C-alpha positions in Angstrom: -24.4 -109.1 -34.0 -26.2 -106.1 -35.0 -29.8 -105.2 -35.8 -29.0 -102.4 -38.3 -29.5 -102.9 -42.1 -26.3 -101.3 -42.5 -23.8 -102.2 -40.0 -20.1 -101.9 -40.2 -17.5 -104.7 -39.6 -13.8 -104.8 -39.5 -13.0 -108.4 -39.9 -13.0 -110.6 -42.8 -15.4 -113.7 -43.0 -19.1 -114.8 -43.8 -21.7 -112.7 -42.3 -25.5 -114.3 -42.0 -28.4 -111.8 -42.6 -31.9 -112.7 -41.0 -34.8 -110.5 -42.0 -37.8 -110.8 -40.0 -41.4 -109.7 -40.6 -42.7 -108.3 -37.4 -46.5 -108.9 -38.0 -46.3 -112.7 -38.7 -42.6 -113.4 -37.5 -41.6 -115.1 -40.6 -38.0 -114.7 -41.6 -35.9 -115.0 -44.5 -32.0 -115.3 -44.4 -28.8 -115.1 -46.5 -25.2 -114.7 -46.3 -22.4 -112.4 -47.7 -18.8 -113.2 -47.3 -16.4 -110.3 -46.9 -12.6 -110.7 -47.8 -9.2 -108.7 -48.2 -9.2 -106.7 -51.3 -6.1 -105.4 -53.3 -8.4 -102.7 -55.0 -7.9 -104.3 -58.4 -11.0 -104.4 -60.7 -11.2 -106.8 -63.5 -13.8 -106.1 -66.3 -16.4 -108.8 -66.6 -18.8 -106.8 -69.1 -18.1 -103.4 -70.3 -20.2 -101.7 -72.8 -18.0 -98.7 -74.1 -20.3 -98.0 -77.1 -17.4 -98.2 -79.5 -18.1 -99.3 -83.1 -21.7 -98.8 -82.7 -23.3 -96.7 -85.8 -24.9 -93.2 -84.3 -28.6 -93.6 -83.9 -28.3 -97.1 -82.3 -30.9 -97.6 -79.7 -30.6 -101.8 -79.2 -27.5 -103.9 -79.1 -27.7 -107.8 -79.3 -24.2 -108.4 -79.1 -22.0 -109.6 -76.4 -22.9 -106.9 -74.5 -26.6 -106.7 -75.2 -28.9 -103.9 -74.3 -32.0 -101.8 -75.2 -33.9 -98.6 -74.5 -37.3 -97.7 -73.5 -38.5 -94.1 -74.8 -42.2 -94.5 -74.4 -42.3 -91.6 -72.1 -40.0 -89.1 -74.0 -41.9 -86.0 -75.2 -45.0 -87.0 -72.7 -44.8 -84.1 -70.1 -46.8 -81.1 -70.5 -45.2 -79.7 -73.5 -47.1 -76.6 -73.3 -44.2 -74.9 -71.2 -41.6 -75.4 -74.2 -43.8 -73.8 -77.2 -41.1 -71.5 -77.6 -38.6 -74.2 -78.2 -40.6 -76.2 -80.9 -38.3 -77.9 -83.2 -35.6 -78.8 -80.5 -33.9 -82.1 -81.6 -34.5 -84.8 -78.6 -33.1 -88.4 -78.3 -31.9 -91.0 -76.5 -29.4 -93.3 -78.4 -25.5 -93.7 -79.4 -23.8 -90.9 -80.8 -20.1 -90.3 -81.1 -19.6 -93.5 -79.1 -21.5 -92.5 -76.2 -25.2 -93.1 -75.1 -26.6 -89.3 -75.3 -30.0 -88.0 -73.6 -30.7 -84.9 -75.0 -33.8 -83.0 -74.1 -36.0 -85.9 -73.1 -39.1 -84.3 -71.5 -39.9 -87.5 -70.2 -38.3 -90.4 -68.6 -36.2 -92.5 -70.6 -34.7 -95.7 -69.7 -31.6 -98.0 -70.7 -31.6 -101.6 -69.5 -28.7 -104.0 -70.1 -29.0 -107.8 -70.3 -28.5 -110.1 -67.4 -25.0 -110.2 -66.9 -23.5 -113.6 -65.4 -21.7 -113.0 -62.4 -22.0 -116.6 -61.0 -18.3 -117.3 -61.4 -16.6 -113.9 -60.6 -17.4 -113.8 -56.9 -17.7 -110.2 -55.8 -18.4 -107.6 -58.5 -19.0 -104.0 -58.5 -21.0 -101.9 -61.1 -19.6 -98.6 -62.6 -20.8 -96.0 -65.1 -19.0 -93.1 -66.4 -21.3 -90.0 -66.8 -21.6 -86.5 -67.9 -23.9 -83.6 -68.2 -24.3 -80.2 -69.7 -26.6 -77.7 -70.0 -29.0 -75.6 -67.5 -29.4 -78.9 -65.4 -31.3 -78.7 -62.1 -31.2 -81.4 -59.6 -32.6 -79.5 -56.5 -36.1 -81.6 -56.1 -38.1 -84.4 -57.3 -41.1 -82.5 -58.5 -43.2 -85.0 -60.4 -44.1 -86.2 -63.7 -45.4 -83.0 -64.6 -42.5 -80.9 -63.7 -40.7 -78.7 -66.0 -37.2 -77.8 -64.5 -36.3 -81.0 -62.7 -33.6 -83.1 -64.2 -32.0 -86.2 -62.9 -30.3 -89.6 -63.4 -31.2 -92.6 -61.4 -29.1 -95.5 -61.5 -30.4 -98.9 -60.1 -29.4 -102.9 -60.6 -31.6 -106.2 -60.5 -29.7 -108.9 -58.7 -30.8 -112.7 -59.7 -33.8 -111.2 -61.4 -35.1 -109.2 -58.1 -36.4 -105.9 -57.6 -34.5 -102.7 -58.5 -31.8 -101.8 -56.1 -30.5 -98.4 -56.2 -26.9 -97.6 -56.5 -27.4 -95.1 -53.5 -29.9 -93.1 -52.1 -29.8 -89.0 -52.6 -31.9 -87.5 -50.2 -35.0 -89.3 -49.9 -34.6 -90.2 -53.7 -33.6 -93.9 -54.4 -31.0 -94.3 -57.2 -30.7 -90.4 -57.7 -26.9 -89.3 -58.3 -25.5 -85.6 -58.2 -25.6 -84.3 -61.6 -22.2 -83.0 -61.5 -20.6 -86.5 -60.9 -18.4 -88.1 -63.3 -18.6 -91.8 -61.9 -20.9 -93.7 -60.0 -20.6 -97.2 -58.5 -22.2 -99.6 -56.6 -20.9 -101.4 -53.5 -19.5 -105.0 -53.4 -22.2 -107.3 -54.5 -22.3 -111.2 -55.3 -24.7 -113.3 -57.0 -25.7 -115.1 -60.2 -26.8 -112.5 -62.5 -27.0 -108.7 -62.5 -28.8 -106.0 -64.9 -28.0 -102.5 -65.0 -31.0 -99.6 -65.3 -30.2 -96.3 -66.2 -33.2 -93.9 -66.0 -33.0 -90.4 -67.2 -34.9 -86.9 -67.5 -34.0 -83.6 -69.0 -36.1 -80.6 -69.9 -34.2 -77.8 -71.5 -33.2 -77.6 -75.0 -29.6 -77.2 -74.2 -29.5 -80.1 -71.7 -27.7 -83.3 -72.4 -26.5 -86.3 -70.4 -23.6 -88.4 -71.6 -22.9 -92.0 -70.5 -20.1 -94.3 -71.0 -18.1 -97.3 -69.9 -21.1 -99.1 -68.4 -19.5 -102.0 -66.9 -19.8 -104.9 -64.3 -16.0 -105.4 -62.7 -14.7 -108.1 -60.3 -13.3 -107.1 -57.2 -10.1 -108.9 -57.0 -9.1 -110.5 -53.6 -5.9 -109.3 -51.8 -4.2 -111.4 -48.9 -3.3 -110.9 -45.4 0.2 -110.1 -46.6 -0.8 -107.3 -48.6 2.4 -105.5 -50.1 2.6 -101.8 -48.8 4.8 -99.4 -51.1 5.6 -95.8 -50.7 5.1 -93.6 -53.8 5.9 -89.8 -54.1 3.9 -87.1 -55.7 6.6 -85.8 -57.9 10.1 -84.3 -58.0 11.4 -81.1 -56.2 11.8 -78.1 -58.5 12.1 -74.6 -58.1 8.1 -74.4 -58.6 7.3 -77.3 -56.6 9.0 -76.8 -53.1 7.5 -79.7 -51.5 6.1 -83.2 -52.2 3.8 -85.7 -50.6 5.0 -89.0 -49.6 2.2 -91.7 -49.3 1.9 -95.4 -48.4 -0.2 -97.6 -50.5 -2.5 -99.1 -49.7 -3.6 -97.4 -46.2 -4.9 -100.4 -44.3 -6.6 -100.5 -41.2 -4.5 -101.7 -37.9 -1.2 -100.8 -39.9 1.1 -98.0 -37.9 3.8 -96.2 -39.7 6.9 -94.4 -39.3 8.7 -92.4 -42.0 12.7 -91.4 -41.9 14.6 -89.8 -43.9 17.1 -86.6 -44.6 14.8 -83.7 -44.1 12.3 -82.5 -41.3 9.2 -84.6 -41.2 6.1 -83.2 -39.6 3.8 -86.1 -38.0 6.1 -88.8 -39.2 3.6 -91.6 -38.1 0.9 -90.6 -40.4 0.3 -92.5 -43.9 1.2 -89.4 -45.9 3.8 -87.1 -45.2 5.1 -83.7 -47.1 9.0 -83.3 -47.5 11.1 -80.5 -49.0 14.4 -82.0 -49.2 15.7 -84.6 -51.6 16.9 -88.2 -50.8 15.6 -91.5 -49.9 13.0 -91.8 -47.3 12.3 -95.0 -45.5 8.6 -96.0 -44.5 8.8 -98.5 -41.5 5.3 -100.2 -41.1 3.8 -102.8 -38.7 0.4 -104.5 -38.6 -2.0 -105.6 -35.9 -4.8 -107.0 -37.7 -3.2 -109.6 -40.3 -3.2 -107.1 -43.2 0.7 -106.7 -42.7 3.0 -108.2 -40.7 5.2 -105.5 -40.8 8.4 -104.2 -42.6 10.0 -101.2 -44.6 10.1 -99.7 -47.8 12.2 -96.7 -49.4 11.2 -94.1 -51.9 13.7 -91.6 -53.3 12.4 -88.1 -53.8 14.2 -86.8 -56.6 15.5 -82.7 -56.9 15.6 -80.8 -59.9 16.6 -77.8 -58.7 19.4 -77.0 -61.5 19.3 -73.4 -62.9 20.8 -72.8 -66.3 24.6 -72.5 -66.4 26.7 -70.1 -68.3 24.3 -67.3 -68.9 26.2 -64.1 -70.3 24.6 -60.9 -71.1 26.7 -58.2 -73.6 25.8 -55.4 -75.9 26.9 -54.7 -79.0 28.3 -51.0 -78.2 27.2 -47.9 -76.8 24.4 -45.3 -77.7 25.8 -42.7 -79.9 24.5 -40.0 -82.6 25.0 -42.1 -85.2 23.7 -45.3 -83.8 20.9 -44.7 -81.5 19.5 -48.2 -81.4 22.0 -51.2 -79.8 21.6 -54.8 -79.6 21.4 -56.7 -76.2 23.0 -60.0 -76.8 22.6 -63.2 -74.7 24.3 -66.5 -74.8 24.3 -69.8 -72.7 26.9 -72.6 -72.7 25.7 -75.4 -74.9 22.7 -73.7 -76.1 20.0 -76.3 -74.2 16.6 -76.8 -75.2 13.5 -76.1 -72.8 14.3 -72.4 -72.0 13.0 -69.1 -71.9 14.6 -65.7 -72.1 13.2 -62.6 -70.7 15.1 -58.9 -70.8 14.2 -56.1 -68.3 15.5 -52.6 -68.1 15.0 -48.8 -67.8 13.7 -48.4 -71.4 11.8 -50.1 -74.3 12.9 -53.3 -75.2 12.3 -54.8 -78.6 11.8 -58.7 -78.7 12.4 -58.8 -74.8 11.6 -62.7 -75.0 14.6 -63.5 -77.5 18.2 -63.9 -76.9 18.7 -60.8 -78.7 17.0 -57.5 -78.1 17.4 -53.8 -79.2 17.2 -50.9 -76.9 17.7 -47.2 -77.4 17.8 -46.1 -73.5 21.0 -46.5 -71.6 21.1 -48.2 -68.1 21.4 -51.6 -66.9 19.5 -54.5 -68.5 18.9 -58.0 -66.9 18.5 -61.2 -68.8 16.8 -63.8 -66.9 17.0 -67.6 -68.4 14.8 -70.1 -67.1 14.3 -73.8 -67.2 10.7 -74.6 -68.1 11.0 -78.1 -66.6 11.8 -76.9 -63.3 11.1 -73.2 -63.1 14.7 -72.5 -62.2 16.3 -69.4 -63.5 19.8 -67.6 -64.0 20.3 -63.5 -64.7 23.0 -61.5 -65.9 23.2 -58.1 -66.6 24.7 -55.8 -69.0 25.0 -51.8 -68.8 24.2 -49.9 -72.0 26.2 -46.6 -72.1 25.8 -43.7 -74.7 28.0 -40.9 -75.8 26.5 -38.1 -77.1 29.3 -35.4 -76.9 29.7 -33.2 -80.0 33.5 -32.0 -80.8 34.6 -29.2 -78.5 36.6 -26.2 -79.7 35.5 -25.9 -83.3 36.7 -23.0 -85.4 36.6 -22.4 -89.1 38.7 -19.6 -90.9 40.0 -18.4 -94.3 43.0 -17.9 -95.5 42.2 -14.8 -97.9 39.4 -12.6 -99.5 38.7 -13.7 -103.0 39.6 -10.9 -105.4 40.4 -10.3 -109.4 43.8 -11.4 -108.5 43.3 -14.1 -105.5 40.8 -16.6 -106.9 41.2 -19.0 -104.3 41.1 -19.4 -100.6 41.7 -22.4 -98.1 39.3 -22.9 -95.2 40.8 -24.3 -92.2 39.1 -26.2 -89.3 40.3 -26.8 -85.7 39.0 -28.4 -82.5 40.4 -29.5 -79.4 38.9 -33.0 -79.9 41.3 -35.6 -81.2 40.2 -38.7 -83.6 37.3 -36.4 -85.6 36.3 -36.5 -89.1 35.6 -33.4 -91.2 33.1 -32.3 -94.0 32.9 -29.0 -95.8 29.8 -28.1 -97.4 28.8 -24.7 -99.5 27.9 -23.0 -102.3 30.8 -23.6 -104.7 32.9 -26.9 -105.6 35.3 -27.7 -102.5 38.7 -29.3 -103.2 39.7 -31.7 -100.3 36.1 -31.3 -98.5 36.9 -34.2 -96.0 40.0 -32.5 -94.7 40.5 -30.0 -92.1 42.1 -27.6 -94.5 40.0 -27.4 -98.1 39.9 -24.9 -100.9 37.3 -23.1 -102.4 36.8 -20.3 -105.2 33.5 -19.3 -104.5 32.3 -16.6 -101.9 29.7 -17.9 -99.5 
């Protein structure tokens, strides 16, 4: 037994509560049944605000609800004289219930929801907020900068019961919350109440998926599985293996191909692929023991067949050359990056252009796993001019000698020639040319 209003228990069964008034010793009693749960929630009543027109403040359909805006814009509004004309509302817009710049408490109430045949249920609310929200303190009805969301429910038509207590404020939730829920509840009917208050002209609360869900019961032989957080890749060198669900009174022991730190924990981190086995045994009836395997997949294959080539050397006539990359099969999902000593035009393409000699590296990366392969190519240059170049004339032009041969010579083989000058040149692209004009 316990004299606490909130005792902790570890066994299933029906628990009886007796509440005594110390002044007159009068009592009242109730009971609550605790059972196993597999964590599954089945909707009993769910308001998603889908197919509801913008501006709606009352719904009389299968998920009926209404709003109370009688206190909207009732605080000392002189503090907001510089924000006159700011839109304010508490209604459905864009398939959400939205409270904007209420400057007074607004209330949303669901219909009483029948839960008599659902057994044990929970109430859940999705919510977000934006703007300069401030939930530091509850500073009263005439407060200009305090914002809040308070969540309550009524069980069997009784008094409002807060979802939780944040500090000394019943029902108040932290404003950066994204979901709020009650504990497990049972009864005949339940009604959900949302109270909201915001002040600034940019402050908005959004509510969605306001729901009552049945907590599905599990069994004493709840199945345990093992799951992996993902695959091993070049970017992700380790993954987490976890037992699910984690049950009280169950011991674990992991075995597998890789080193395992703390193998008796419910979750482990491994860095080697392969099949891992989770052995488990129970002492509380939640699991009688057994084992389950989980496969850790390795995806650490780098791109194959990467080749880097160059179109030729840098020369006096060709000062830009092309870097040429290739890969076997041209698979998709790859990225390319050239690096090297000079400026590279289009460095993230298979083919790039450079004008500086040196060693260039092509890195090909598989975007799906971060693995990469590199290949290098040397860019050379040949800027050597022909050596030992001489030019002579066979004769001096006179009245009787009207032409002369120009003779070129060089110690470099394989060269080409081009004569230019003031007169007509015969055989201008030969080593020996003929001219008839001085110059």
